[in-house]
Amino acid sequence: MFHITNFSEYEKAYKQSVEEPEVFWKEIASYFQWNKPFTKVLNWNFNEPKIEWFIDGKLNITENCIDRHLPSKKNAIAFYFEPNEANGVRISVTYQKLYEEVCKLANCLKSTGVESGDRVCIYLPMIPEAVYAMLACARIGAAHSVVFGGFSAQALKDRINDSACKVVLTSDGAYRGNKQIPMKATVDEALVDCPSIEKVLVYKRTNQAITLKAGRDLDWETEVNKQAAVCAPTYVDSEHPLFILYTSGSTGKPKGVLHTTGGYMVYTAYSFKNVFQYNENDIYWCTADVGWITGHSYITYGPLLNGATSLVFEGVPTYPDAGRFWKIVDTYNVTHFYTAPTAIRALEAAGLDFVKPYNLSSLKVLGSVGEPINEEAWHWYNTNIGKNNCPIVDTWWQTETGGILISPLAGITKTKPSYATLPLPGVQPMLVDDKGNEIIGNNVEGNLCIKFPWPSIIRTTYGDHERCRQTYFASYTNLYFTGDGCKRDENGYYRITGRVDDVINVSGHRIGTAEVESAINMHEAIVESAVVGYTHDIKGQGIYAYCIVTGDYANEETLKKEILETVTKHIGAIAKPDKIQLVKGLPKTRSGKIMRRILRKVAENDFSNLGDTSTLLDPTVVEEIKKGRV
Ligand code: 7RM
């Protein structure tokens, strides 16, 4: 049964999903349109890893997102578009219009030479075209690689080259609050060094001045309007790549997480329906950006697969003021609202005067995603937004998991502040100690692993399968390792406590400390740096950088400014350190390993239990670091 409507149905579904996973998922998969039925539900081993779902099945995910709904929902709204400027042009996109826009863009991609199996980079603001772009790729079997609009030219270039994209879909610029951000100029800078790119399609959003390179750059509207509004779906194998999405890990450059078609479709649709309990005529709004996995699974695919009506928002929570979210909820009668704890904390800090003017009585379900939600933010959200009347779904998942794995089902699972509560059907969590021994029983804590595949699990990291194995499947034999620490309470409820690796979570954005360090080290005056996370009231975690300076520099203030510029250039503004401390040395063991534990404690302003520092290569650096804390 696709839709779970009460707790005993959840228990029944969960039990079956563990005891007879193939029977369970076969039935869920039968709710979709397959061009050719699958012959086997699952093949897997976590050692290679090799994971295949709905084997031999052929399908097109956009047929399931759009065509399938047309007979009953032609004129129903797929999504409303709310622009950055509250008085800008609002658009309502019906399922019929969505069909036509996606078909035209799909034909346009074909005309530029894109074929099934190719990769297409999408670098766009949060406008309807971003959704059309993802679906147009999927329509013709090309894999999309969406790059968040806040990433720099350098970061964009690395991502385009890693998966050898053929085409970039972008816009002239983007509106963001009271700012106008260049997009095309950033693409131009990236493409100086991207040999695989053949064409660039440029959508005019801001009408700012741009240059078009003859033979390469095309005007979006001109090209799209030449195309027929019908495009037969390309049927692909269930395991055909659907998209690549780059995400940060504890070492080196970002990894291209690869998701495939059939399993991702089944799981995002199933999890959307059951976690949010979305019903006909509800208005769902997820405030994420399509540049992150939340935008992929719960703005584009999950809602559309369910024939839902949702909202696509171009702007930011605090423009023109901190009441923007609540004003939108009031205007559209939003019933389901899904956002990140960092936004909740920022809006809480702005004060209730920004909430009071608006009628929020349409709300039925609230969601949280991206990082642990602290109890205080949970209560503020529950009291002031939900008016003690809306279940909060604290949804834990990752880019690699494709969909929500641990979460309450709205109105069905009893919630507990700061707990993601229970696994969805098909998800088998396991806590292990550092040696990989299972931690059994309740009231325990350990590293969170999953012991059985679910349909939307990562298949590989693009171009480097060994890295996928190393990162997720090699820490513990036969387990998928999440990188998160986790508690299980007396009732078996899960609470994710945060990363146990060198990944920090800044405003719900995953940032690898190694990535920031290598960006900082690009500055000529810096030889070495160490980056750690520390507790930040609004962002959840802030970035603290210790930098060893050897080169010449004018003065401390200028140098720090230059370091920030270097990081912005190499990664993007989201990775800028909140605090920079210039140091003469870093605490290292005799073997040269940086003692990050000490650096984390100093960043937290906690000088207790720094441990035995006498064995360090140079114990005096610890005193220097403590004194110089910023
Ligand atoms: C969806 C997303 C994944 C990391 C993950 C966690 C953290 C996400 C929650 C959470 C506690 C949550 N994908 N995380 N959701 N921690 N409670 N509800 O964010 O790939 O960008 O990040 O985010 O550490 O490993 S992500």
XYZ file of N, CA, C and O in Angstrom, residues 392-565:
696
model
N 5.605 18.605 13.456
C 6.877 18.974 12.823
C 7.579 17.701 12.388
O 7.840 16.820 13.214
N 7.871 17.608 11.084
C 8.650 16.461 10.626
C 10.116 16.871 10.517
O 10.481 17.691 9.683
N 10.922 16.329 11.426
C 12.361 16.579 11.432
C 12.957 15.470 10.579
O 13.088 14.332 11.012
N 13.279 15.814 9.332
C 13.633 14.795 8.337
C 15.139 14.649 8.207
O 15.824 15.558 7.754
N 15.655 13.490 8.589
C 17.099 13.255 8.428
C 17.373 12.480 7.138
O 16.752 11.447 6.883
N 18.290 13.001 6.356
C 18.746 12.302 5.159
C 19.950 13.017 4.590
O 20.446 13.971 5.196
N 20.452 12.563 3.445
C 21.693 13.091 2.869
C 21.608 13.111 1.348
O 20.768 12.412 0.758
N 22.521 13.853 0.733
C 22.628 13.827 -0.728
C 22.731 12.371 -1.205
O 22.106 11.975 -2.186
N 23.490 11.603 -0.480
C 23.761 10.215 -0.871
C 22.553 9.293 -0.687
O 22.489 8.239 -1.307
N 21.649 9.660 0.198
C 20.505 8.764 0.445
C 19.363 9.048 -0.529
O 18.416 8.272 -0.604
N 19.430 10.184 -1.232
C 18.433 10.515 -2.250
C 17.107 10.971 -1.685
O 16.452 11.837 -2.257
N 16.678 10.380 -0.589
C 15.405 10.741 0.027
C 15.493 10.636 1.542
O 16.510 10.182 2.095
N 14.418 11.055 2.195
C 14.328 11.077 3.659
C 14.370 9.646 4.211
O 13.587 8.798 3.782
N 15.278 9.381 5.139
C 15.370 8.024 5.707
C 14.785 7.919 7.114
O 14.195 6.909 7.469
N 15.031 8.929 7.945
C 14.517 8.876 9.311
C 13.708 10.150 9.539
O 14.211 11.255 9.369
N 12.439 9.964 9.885
C 11.551 11.116 10.066
C 10.215 10.649 10.628
O 9.786 9.532 10.356
N 9.552 11.532 11.368
C 8.165 11.221 11.700
C 7.335 11.234 10.419
O 7.704 11.898 9.452
N 6.224 10.516 10.403
C 5.222 10.682 9.349
C 4.222 11.669 9.949
O 3.738 11.464 11.073
N 3.951 12.750 9.233
C 3.176 13.856 9.810
C 1.833 13.403 10.386
O 1.019 12.804 9.679
N 1.620 13.704 11.657
C 0.350 13.387 12.305
C 0.215 11.919 12.678
O -0.789 11.511 13.267
N 1.210 11.111 12.327
C 1.125 9.664 12.570
C 2.130 9.232 13.630
O 1.799 8.510 14.566
N 3.362 9.698 13.481
C 4.404 9.361 14.446
C 4.411 10.453 15.516
O 4.453 11.635 15.191
N 4.367 10.046 16.770
C 4.429 11.034 17.855
C 5.801 11.701 17.808
O 6.823 11.010 17.754
N 5.829 13.029 17.775
C 7.111 13.723 17.633
C 7.780 13.928 18.988
O 7.143 13.804 20.041
N 9.068 14.235 18.939
C 9.842 14.559 20.140
C 10.873 15.589 19.704
O 11.621 15.346 18.754
N 10.891 16.767 20.370
C 11.790 17.830 19.911
C 13.226 17.357 19.722
O 13.764 16.677 20.586
N 13.790 17.724 18.574
C 15.165 17.434 18.165
C 15.410 15.955 17.811
O 16.542 15.563 17.554
N 14.361 15.179 17.739
C 14.490 13.778 17.296
C 13.902 13.595 15.897
O 12.785 14.042 15.622
N 14.657 12.933 15.042
C 14.125 12.581 13.718
C 13.198 11.360 13.851
O 12.577 10.944 12.878
N 13.138 10.814 14.992
C 12.271 9.681 15.422
C 12.589 8.350 14.737
O 13.623 7.767 15.020
N 11.739 7.874 13.823
C 11.818 6.481 13.366
C 12.155 6.358 11.876
O 11.842 7.250 11.087
N 12.753 5.230 11.497
C 13.078 5.022 10.075
C 11.830 4.817 9.226
O 10.845 4.237 9.683
N 11.881 5.265 7.992
C 10.793 4.989 7.050
C 10.806 3.506 6.693
O 11.845 2.846 6.817
N 9.691 2.977 6.208
C 9.706 1.600 5.729
C 10.834 1.415 4.712
O 11.073 2.291 3.875
N 11.534 0.302 4.830
C 12.629 0.018 3.903
C 13.985 0.464 4.419
O 14.999 0.165 3.808
N 14.001 1.194 5.537
C 15.256 1.744 6.050
C 15.640 1.023 7.345
O 14.858 0.994 8.291
N 16.840 0.442 7.353
C 17.261 -0.339 8.517
C 18.506 0.267 9.159
O 19.631 -0.099 8.826
N 18.316 1.220 10.096
C 19.457 1.858 10.732
C 20.148 0.914 11.707
O 19.525 -0.011 12.224
N 21.415 1.171 11.934
C 22.177 0.388 12.904
C 23.234 1.302 13.507
O 23.858 2.083 12.792
N 23.413 1.246 14.819
C 24.459 2.036 15.453
C 25.656 1.130 15.700
O 25.499 -0.010 16.138
N 26.848 1.635 15.396
C 28.054 0.839 15.623
C 29.079 1.662 16.404
O 29.066 2.895 16.351
N 29.955 0.951 17.129
C 31.052 1.660 17.796
C 32.195 1.818 16.785
O 32.086 1.387 15.639
N 33.304 2.445 17.233
C 34.363 2.748 16.275
C 34.996 1.502 15.666
O 35.598 1.564 14.599
N 34.828 0.355 16.356
C 35.391 -0.890 15.800
C 34.418 -1.587 14.870
O 34.749 -2.597 14.258
N 33.218 -1.047 14.786
C 32.242 -1.652 13.889
C 31.330 -2.664 14.567
O 30.535 -3.330 13.910
N 31.413 -2.750 15.895
C 30.497 -3.655 16.602
C 29.135 -3.002 16.714
O 29.038 -1.814 17.056
N 28.104 -3.782 16.478
C 26.755 -3.236 16.594
C 26.454 -2.868 18.046
O 26.773 -3.614 18.970
N 25.839 -1.704 18.216
C 25.417 -1.289 19.549
C 23.934 -1.605 19.639
O 23.120 -1.014 18.917
N 23.606 -2.567 20.485
C 22.199 -2.975 20.531
C 21.494 -2.337 21.725
O 22.120 -1.717 22.578
N 20.187 -2.453 21.736
C 19.400 -1.933 22.848
C 19.116 -0.456 22.699
O 19.469 0.167 21.694
N 18.441 0.087 23.695
C 18.062 1.491 23.651
C 18.864 2.313 24.656
O 19.613 1.756 25.455
N 18.688 3.662 24.566
C 19.487 4.564 25.393
C 20.968 4.413 25.086
O 21.782 4.263 25.997
N 21.295 4.420 23.811
C 22.680 4.221 23.385
C 23.049 5.263 22.330
O 22.186 5.996 21.836
N 24.326 5.317 22.034
C 24.815 6.295 21.063
C 25.948 5.687 20.250
O 26.728 4.899 20.776
N 26.039 6.020 18.968
C 27.121 5.482 18.142
C 27.152 6.110 16.766
O 26.550 7.166 16.529
N 27.858 5.452 15.854
C 27.937 5.932 14.469
C 26.770 5.339 13.688
O 26.506 4.139 13.770
N 26.111 6.190 12.934
C 24.903 5.736 12.230
C 25.242 5.065 10.897
O 25.852 5.670 10.020
N 24.828 3.811 10.778
C 24.975 3.052 9.528
C 23.603 2.555 9.088
O 22.653 2.572 9.875
N 23.508 2.123 7.837
C 22.274 1.506 7.355
C 22.677 0.140 6.799
O 23.648 0.043 6.040
N 21.927 -0.884 7.178
C 22.419 -2.226 6.847
C 21.774 -2.891 5.644
O 22.181 -3.997 5.264
N 20.820 -2.229 5.025
C 20.163 -2.827 3.857
C 19.876 -1.708 2.857
O 19.565 -0.585 3.260
N 19.978 -1.977 1.564
C 19.739 -0.891 0.602
C 18.272 -0.469 0.524
O 17.380 -1.293 0.715
N 18.052 0.798 0.264
C 16.736 1.350 -0.047
C 16.840 1.828 -1.490
O 17.960 2.005 -2.005
N 15.721 2.054 -2.176
C 15.809 2.260 -3.633
C 16.608 3.488 -4.090
O 17.149 3.477 -5.195
N 16.702 4.547 -3.269
C 17.387 5.753 -3.745
C 18.789 5.909 -3.151
O 19.308 7.021 -3.083
N 19.406 4.818 -2.764
C 20.778 4.896 -2.243
C 21.746 5.292 -3.370
O 21.522 4.971 -4.545
N 22.802 6.017 -3.049
C 23.863 6.373 -4.002
C 24.337 5.117 -4.755
O 24.481 4.054 -4.169
N 24.586 5.263 -6.061
C 25.095 4.132 -6.838
C 26.599 4.193 -7.003
O 27.288 3.197 -7.004
N 27.109 5.403 -7.204
C 28.559 5.572 -7.340
C 28.901 7.054 -7.185
O 28.000 7.891 -7.124
N 30.187 7.342 -7.080
C 30.633 8.726 -7.195
C 31.203 8.823 -8.606
O 32.055 8.012 -8.996
N 30.719 9.798 -9.349
C 30.976 9.845 -10.782
C 32.461 9.729 -11.112
O 33.288 10.486 -10.601
N 32.764 8.771 -11.978
C 34.131 8.617 -12.468
C 35.107 8.005 -11.482
O 36.293 7.882 -11.789
N 34.647 7.648 -10.294
C 35.566 7.133 -9.281
C 34.812 6.220 -8.314
O 34.484 6.606 -7.193
N 34.571 5.004 -8.792
C 33.777 4.084 -7.982
C 34.505 3.689 -6.694
O 33.883 3.508 -5.646
N 35.798 3.597 -6.786
C 36.586 3.231 -5.601
C 36.403 4.262 -4.479
O 36.348 3.920 -3.299
N 36.273 5.511 -4.858
C 36.072 6.546 -3.849
C 34.732 6.360 -3.142
O 34.604 6.571 -1.937
N 33.734 5.942 -3.908
C 32.416 5.659 -3.333
C 32.542 4.528 -2.312
O 32.046 4.618 -1.186
N 33.245 3.475 -2.704
C 33.422 2.334 -1.799
C 34.150 2.769 -0.521
O 33.683 2.530 0.591
N 35.262 3.463 -0.719
C 36.071 3.923 0.418
C 35.275 4.791 1.376
O 35.348 4.633 2.589
N 34.542 5.741 0.810
C 33.876 6.735 1.640
C 32.692 6.165 2.409
O 32.484 6.508 3.563
N 31.910 5.322 1.752
C 30.640 4.928 2.377
C 30.544 3.465 2.774
O 29.710 3.099 3.594
N 31.347 2.607 2.146
C 31.135 1.169 2.348
C 32.341 0.439 2.930
O 32.285 -0.767 3.139
N 33.449 1.178 3.159
C 34.650 0.490 3.625
C 34.878 0.652 5.133
O 35.611 -0.130 5.733
N 34.250 1.670 5.758
C 34.485 1.880 7.190
C 34.024 0.664 7.984
O 34.689 0.226 8.908
N 32.860 0.125 7.607
C 32.294 -1.014 8.321
C 31.799 -2.029 7.300
O 31.045 -1.671 6.388
N 32.214 -3.264 7.454
C 31.871 -4.303 6.481
C 30.363 -4.470 6.340
O 29.651 -4.584 7.341
N 29.929 -4.466 5.093
C 28.511 -4.708 4.785
C 27.537 -3.670 5.303
O 26.346 -3.949 5.451
N 28.055 -2.477 5.567
C 27.163 -1.412 6.029
C 27.413 -0.156 5.209
O 28.548 0.106 4.797
N 26.345 0.634 5.007
C 26.506 1.981 4.457
C 26.758 2.897 5.649
O 25.948 2.941 6.587
N 27.870 3.628 5.644
C 28.186 4.527 6.757
C 27.818 5.960 6.377
O 28.213 6.462 5.336
N 27.044 6.603 7.270
C 26.482 7.919 6.961
C 27.429 9.074 7.260
O 27.230 10.172 6.749
N 28.394 8.854 8.162
C 29.237 9.964 8.604
C 28.622 10.738 9.763
O 29.215 11.693 10.259
N 27.438 10.325 10.210
C 26.764 11.010 11.324
C 26.824 10.203 12.616
O 26.779 8.976 12.600
N 26.884 10.940 13.725
C 26.722 10.341 15.046
C 25.246 10.354 15.392
O 24.487 11.190 14.886
N 24.825 9.426 16.251
C 23.386 9.280 16.479
C 23.094 8.653 17.833
O 23.820 7.776 18.297
N 22.023 9.114 18.461
C 21.537 8.519 19.714
C 20.264 7.741 19.449
O 19.497 8.119 18.563
N 20.035 6.693 20.230
C 18.736 6.005 20.190
C 18.181 6.049 21.606
O 18.854 5.586 22.536
N 17.012 6.621 21.786
C 16.488 6.817 23.139
C 15.764 5.573 23.641
O 15.732 4.540 22.972
N 15.139 5.711 24.791
C 14.494 4.559 25.445
C 13.353 3.974 24.622
O 12.981 2.823 24.790
N 12.795 4.775 23.707
C 11.702 4.265 22.868
C 12.157 3.863 21.468
O 11.334 3.622 20.588
N 13.466 3.862 21.261
C 13.960 3.496 19.937
C 13.936 4.656 18.958
O 14.137 4.479 17.752
N 13.695 5.872 19.455
C 13.720 7.057 18.595
C 15.168 7.471 18.314
O 16.014 7.427 19.209
N 15.407 7.935 17.080
C 16.756 8.354 16.686
C 16.893 9.874 16.749
O 15.988 10.610 16.336
N 18.059 10.282 17.234
C 18.408 11.701 17.231
C 19.789 11.827 16.616
O 20.768 11.276 17.136
N 19.868 12.526 15.489
C 21.155 12.663 14.815
C 21.907 13.797 15.491
O 21.397 14.918 15.627
N 23.137 13.523 15.932
C 23.859 14.515 16.722
C 24.832 15.338 15.886
O 25.366 16.323 16.372
N 25.087 14.943 14.656
C 25.987 15.730 13.799
C 27.084 14.859 13.223
O 27.198 13.674 13.539
N 27.900 15.461 12.373
C 28.933 14.716 11.661
C 30.030 14.248 12.613
O 30.409 14.957 13.538
N 30.546 13.071 12.337
C 31.687 12.579 13.105
C 32.966 12.651 12.272
O 34.017 12.230 12.699
N 32.849 13.209 11.048
C 34.039 13.340 10.196
C 34.389 14.828 10.044
O 33.864 15.667 10.746
N 35.281 15.145 9.127
C 35.706 16.535 8.965
C 34.806 17.306 8.012
O 35.280 18.033 7.138
N 33.521 17.113 8.176
C 32.564 17.880 7.383
C 31.857 18.816 8.345
O 31.478 18.411 9.439
N 31.726 20.089 7.970
C 30.946 20.977 8.825
C 29.668 21.385 8.113
O 29.570 21.337 6.888
N 28.683 21.744 8.910
C 27.369 22.022 8.372
C 27.021 23.478 8.698
O 26.625 23.798 9.800
N 27.224 24.335 7.722
C 27.037 25.764 7.923
C 25.712 26.168 7.281
O 25.567 26.069 6.063
N 24.770 26.578 8.092
C 23.434 26.929 7.598
C 22.858 25.809 6.733
O 22.239 26.071 5.708
N 23.083 24.567 7.144
C 22.542 23.443 6.388
C 23.336 23.107 5.136
O 22.967 22.214 4.391
N 24.422 23.841 4.871
C 25.264 23.531 3.711
C 26.469 22.727 4.160
O 27.157 23.087 5.097
N 26.717 21.658 3.429
C 27.821 20.780 3.778
C 29.114 21.318 3.228
O 29.248 21.522 2.037
N 30.085 21.518 4.094
C 31.364 22.051 3.652
C 32.492 21.206 4.237
O 32.514 20.930 5.434
N 33.398 20.771 3.392
C 34.527 19.974 3.856
C 35.625 20.891 4.361
O 35.983 21.862 3.692
N 36.154 20.595 5.544
C 37.213 21.454 6.083
C 38.432 21.444 5.154
O 39.079 22.470 4.968
N 38.713 20.298 4.545
C 39.878 20.187 3.656
C 39.744 21.099 2.434
O 40.723 21.686 1.962
N 38.519 21.217 1.957
C 38.258 22.080 0.807
C 38.559 23.542 1.135
O 39.153 24.274 0.335
N 38.097 23.979 2.319
C 38.325 25.368 2.725
C 39.819 25.593 2.947
O 40.376 26.613 2.534
N 40.469 24.610 3.558
C 41.913 24.739 3.789
C 42.666 24.896 2.476
O 43.518 25.771 2.341
N 42.321 24.080 1.479
C 43.109 24.196 0.253
C 42.825 25.508 -0.459
O 43.715 26.067 -1.099
N 41.622 26.047 -0.297
C 41.342 27.376 -0.860
C 42.175 28.441 -0.144
O 42.799 29.287 -0.790
N 42.203 28.386 1.183
C 42.964 29.381 1.958
C 44.447 29.313 1.588
O 45.115 30.339 1.424
N 44.940 28.095 1.416
C 46.368 27.931 1.117
C 46.768 28.484 -0.251
O 47.959 28.624 -0.535
N 45.784 28.797 -1.066
C 46.074 29.427 -2.353
C 46.614 30.840 -2.159
O 47.228 31.404 -3.051
N 46.331 31.437 -0.998
C 46.864 32.780 -0.741
C 48.375 32.675 -0.542
O 48.855 31.825 0.203
N 49.091 33.571 -1.208
C 50.561 33.471 -1.208
C 51.194 33.568 0.174
O 52.256 33.004 0.402
N 50.551 34.290 1.076
C 51.168 34.490 2.389
C 50.916 33.317 3.340
O 51.500 33.249 4.416
N 50.030 32.415 2.954
C 49.661 31.304 3.851
C 50.328 30.009 3.402
O 50.170 29.582 2.261
N 51.029 29.369 4.312
C 51.611 28.075 3.945
C 50.716 26.924 4.329
O 50.646 25.904 3.663
N 50.047 27.085 5.463
C 49.239 25.982 5.943
C 48.102 26.537 6.779
O 48.219 27.584 7.395
N 46.990 25.790 6.781
C 45.867 26.227 7.596
C 45.125 25.011 8.126
O 45.286 23.898 7.611
N 44.333 25.237 9.155
C 43.479 24.168 9.688
C 42.122 24.782 9.966
O 42.016 25.832 10.604
N 41.085 24.150 9.448
C 39.736 24.687 9.564
C 38.893 23.742 10.413
O 38.924 22.526 10.212
N 38.158 24.313 11.360
C 37.240 23.501 12.175
C 35.891 24.222 12.279
O 35.793 25.416 11.986
N 34.886 23.489 12.701
C 33.581 24.091 12.938
C 33.446 24.471 14.407
O 34.128 23.909 15.257
N 32.619 25.462 14.698
C 32.301 25.793 16.095
C 30.824 26.171 16.157
O 30.217 26.511 15.136
N 30.256 26.100 17.349
C 28.827 26.354 17.502
C 28.482 27.803 17.188
O 29.118 28.716 17.704
N 27.514 27.986 16.300
C 27.107 29.332 15.884
C 25.594 29.448 16.091
O 24.850 28.568 15.672
N 25.174 30.528 16.746
C 23.753 30.683 17.122
C 22.780 30.549 15.965
O 21.719 29.958 16.106
N 23.115 31.141 14.838
C 22.173 31.139 13.714
C 22.511 30.057 12.698
O 21.652 29.294 12.264
N 23.783 29.976 12.347
C 24.186 29.051 11.283
C 24.291 27.594 11.723
O 24.529 26.718 10.897
N 24.160 27.328 13.008
C 24.378 25.972 13.498
C 25.861 25.766 13.762
O 26.290 25.604 14.890
N 26.640 25.819 12.681
C 28.087 25.805 12.827
C 28.681 26.967 12.043
O 28.177 27.329 10.983
N 29.738 27.527 12.594
C 30.494 28.548 11.885
C 31.847 27.956 11.510
O 32.210 26.873 11.959
N 32.572 28.673 10.646
C 33.874 28.182 10.182
C 34.989 28.967 10.868
O 35.021 30.198 10.806
N 35.883 28.261 11.543
C 37.012 28.878 12.243
C 38.289 28.409 11.547
O 38.528 27.211 11.445
N 39.075 29.375 11.058
C 40.293 29.010 10.325
C 41.545 29.477 11.060
O 41.661 30.651 11.417
N 42.445 28.540 11.307
C 43.758 28.862 11.863
C 44.732 28.881 10.683
O 44.828 27.893 9.945
N 45.427 30.009 10.504
C 46.291 30.122 9.331
C 47.729 30.432 9.738
O 47.968 31.375 10.500
N 48.659 29.658 9.214
C 50.074 29.935 9.449
C 50.560 30.878 8.351
O 50.472 30.559 7.168
N 51.048 32.040 8.788
C 51.496 33.042 7.825
C 53.011 33.026 7.759
O 53.672 33.064 8.791
N 53.533 32.954 6.575
C 54.991 33.083 6.442
C 55.340 34.191 5.475
O 56.297 34.908 5.666
N 54.533 34.332 4.443
C 54.822 35.348 3.430
C 54.662 36.758 3.993
O 54.251 36.954 5.136
N 54.985 37.711 3.184
C 54.829 39.112 3.599
C 53.379 39.521 3.505
O 52.654 39.053 2.633
N 52.975 40.391 4.418
C 51.640 40.960 4.289
C 51.624 42.338 4.902
O 52.409 42.644 5.798
N 50.731 43.194 4.373
C 50.687 44.591 4.783
C 50.282 44.697 6.249
O 51.046 45.137 7.097
N 49.066 44.247 6.549
C 48.615 44.231 7.939
C 47.560 43.145 8.103
O 47.041 42.615 7.118
N 47.257 42.832 9.354
C 46.383 41.708 9.660
C 45.006 41.844 9.013
O 44.473 40.895 8.441
N 44.468 43.033 9.101
C 43.116 43.253 8.586
C 43.025 43.003 7.080
O 42.131 42.315 6.594
N 43.997 43.557 6.350
C 44.016 43.371 4.895
C 44.207 41.907 4.541
O 43.547 41.367 3.663
N 45.098 41.253 5.270
C 45.359 39.840 4.984
C 44.095 39.010 5.185
O 43.731 38.179 4.349
N 43.387 39.265 6.275
C 42.158 38.506 6.542
C 41.122 38.736 5.445
O 40.437 37.811 5.011
N 41.059 39.979 4.992
C 40.127 40.297 3.906
C 40.505 39.525 2.639
O 39.658 38.962 1.955
N 41.794 39.489 2.380
C 42.265 38.757 1.194
C 41.997 37.253 1.304
O 41.696 36.589 0.320
N 42.117 36.737 2.514
C 41.842 35.300 2.712
C 40.369 35.020 2.375
O 40.044 34.054 1.690
N 39.496 35.899 2.836
C 38.068 35.728 2.534
C 37.813 35.793 1.034
O 37.042 35.007 0.486
N 38.495 36.707 0.377
C 38.333 36.820 -1.087
C 38.837 35.568 -1.793
O 38.241 35.106 -2.769
